């Protein structure tokens, strides 16, 4: 995947929008992280209306990850749950192998999760009514 805003992750089915989506689970294996999303949106090629969907992102050959909890003006505190760094994505960027997700955890702002990995792919997309 090339550098881009996560506003739209290009897939074979169209563009996946993950901002304003909920992280339903995070599964870590030897070198990979699998992130399952609810309330993501798929914009099909030529389509104007986003379709609600569930999606799974796969980050392969993860080099490192870090979780930050901001309590004000650049001040950080101990993250309450680094295994689930955030559960609602409000902002996202992807650049040179670094995925940066920012948002909330249990309805409280502001959390950041940065993952450096060799690859990122949209592993699956299911319509919201089928998941």
XYZ file of C-alpha atoms in Angstrom:
131
model
C 0.000 0.000 0.000
C 1.415 3.401 -0.918
C 1.553 6.423 1.382
C -1.897 7.869 1.869
C -4.359 9.272 4.283
C -6.371 6.468 5.788
C -9.406 8.426 4.748
C -9.474 6.001 1.831
C -7.551 2.726 1.698
C -7.661 1.423 -1.854
C -8.882 -2.164 -2.261
C -10.011 -4.328 -5.163
C -13.629 -3.611 -4.133
C -13.241 0.161 -3.896
C -12.002 2.555 -1.214
C -12.300 1.643 2.445
C -12.841 4.530 4.865
C -11.792 3.588 8.397
C -12.101 6.941 10.123
C -15.139 6.949 12.422
C -14.980 3.159 12.706
C -14.899 0.990 15.797
C -12.092 -1.468 16.536
C -13.881 -4.646 17.606
C -10.793 -6.816 18.120
C -7.023 -6.895 17.865
C -5.260 -10.230 17.340
C -1.504 -10.463 17.514
C 0.415 -13.448 16.171
C 4.152 -14.008 15.799
C 4.859 -11.048 13.505
C 1.408 -9.849 12.457
C -1.431 -7.745 13.839
C -5.001 -8.270 12.641
C -7.419 -5.390 13.381
C -11.166 -6.013 12.983
C -13.335 -2.968 12.333
C -17.049 -2.310 12.668
C -18.778 0.685 11.089
C -16.166 1.181 8.374
C -17.426 2.370 4.995
C -16.773 1.086 1.491
C -17.009 3.407 -1.490
C -17.239 1.257 -4.585
C -15.594 2.382 -7.803
C -18.018 4.740 -9.496
C -20.285 4.727 -6.442
C -21.098 7.843 -4.517
C -22.852 6.372 -1.492
C -20.622 4.762 1.143
C -21.792 1.317 2.286
C -21.451 0.369 5.960
C -19.197 -2.668 6.358
C -17.018 -4.719 8.651
C -13.389 -4.978 7.607
C -10.157 -6.593 8.731
C -6.747 -4.988 8.315
C -3.665 -7.198 8.327
C -0.306 -5.688 9.231
C 2.519 -8.068 8.387
C 6.079 -8.294 9.650
C 5.417 -5.808 12.448
C 8.634 -4.128 13.517
C 7.251 -2.160 16.448
C 4.134 -0.645 17.931
C 3.526 2.015 20.552
C 0.457 3.277 22.379
C 0.098 6.755 23.841
C -2.533 8.366 26.062
C -2.600 12.165 25.912
C -4.061 13.925 28.933
C -3.512 17.455 27.650
C -1.276 19.690 25.510
C 1.285 17.017 24.625
C 1.319 15.540 28.144
C 1.146 11.758 28.232
C 0.103 9.366 30.969
C 0.447 5.608 31.378
C -1.809 3.928 28.834
C -4.593 2.022 30.652
C -4.716 -0.853 28.132
C -1.822 -1.065 25.642
C -3.180 -4.393 24.262
C -6.190 -2.415 22.920
C -4.680 1.044 22.373
C -7.947 2.571 21.132
C -11.397 1.368 20.191
C -12.692 4.193 17.982
C -10.680 5.708 15.114
C -11.066 9.438 14.522
C -7.923 10.096 12.469
C -5.525 7.935 10.516
C -2.425 8.218 8.340
C -0.219 5.707 6.580
C 3.271 6.719 5.436
C 6.442 4.763 4.681
C 5.326 1.649 6.553
C 3.900 3.475 9.576
C 0.199 3.252 10.378
C -0.888 5.940 12.833
C -4.363 5.657 14.355
C -5.777 8.278 16.705
C -9.036 8.388 18.594
C -10.807 7.263 21.731
C -10.808 4.395 24.194
C -14.066 3.763 26.075
C -15.404 7.137 24.865
C -12.433 9.023 26.303
C -10.038 10.990 24.061
C -7.092 11.151 23.090
C -5.229 7.975 22.301
C -2.696 7.177 19.603
C -1.499 3.841 18.242
C 1.481 3.719 15.936
C 2.428 0.504 14.168
C 5.500 0.100 11.969
C 5.160 -2.890 9.641
C 6.515 -4.163 6.335
C 3.024 -4.492 4.882
C -0.587 -3.514 5.378
C -3.550 -4.981 3.530
C -7.304 -5.017 3.753
C -7.834 -8.710 4.416
C -11.633 -8.838 4.261
C -14.689 -6.659 3.788
C -18.202 -7.813 4.676
C -21.424 -5.804 4.358
C -22.581 -4.723 7.814
C -25.705 -6.893 7.565
C -23.635 -10.095 6.929
C -21.050 -9.844 9.690
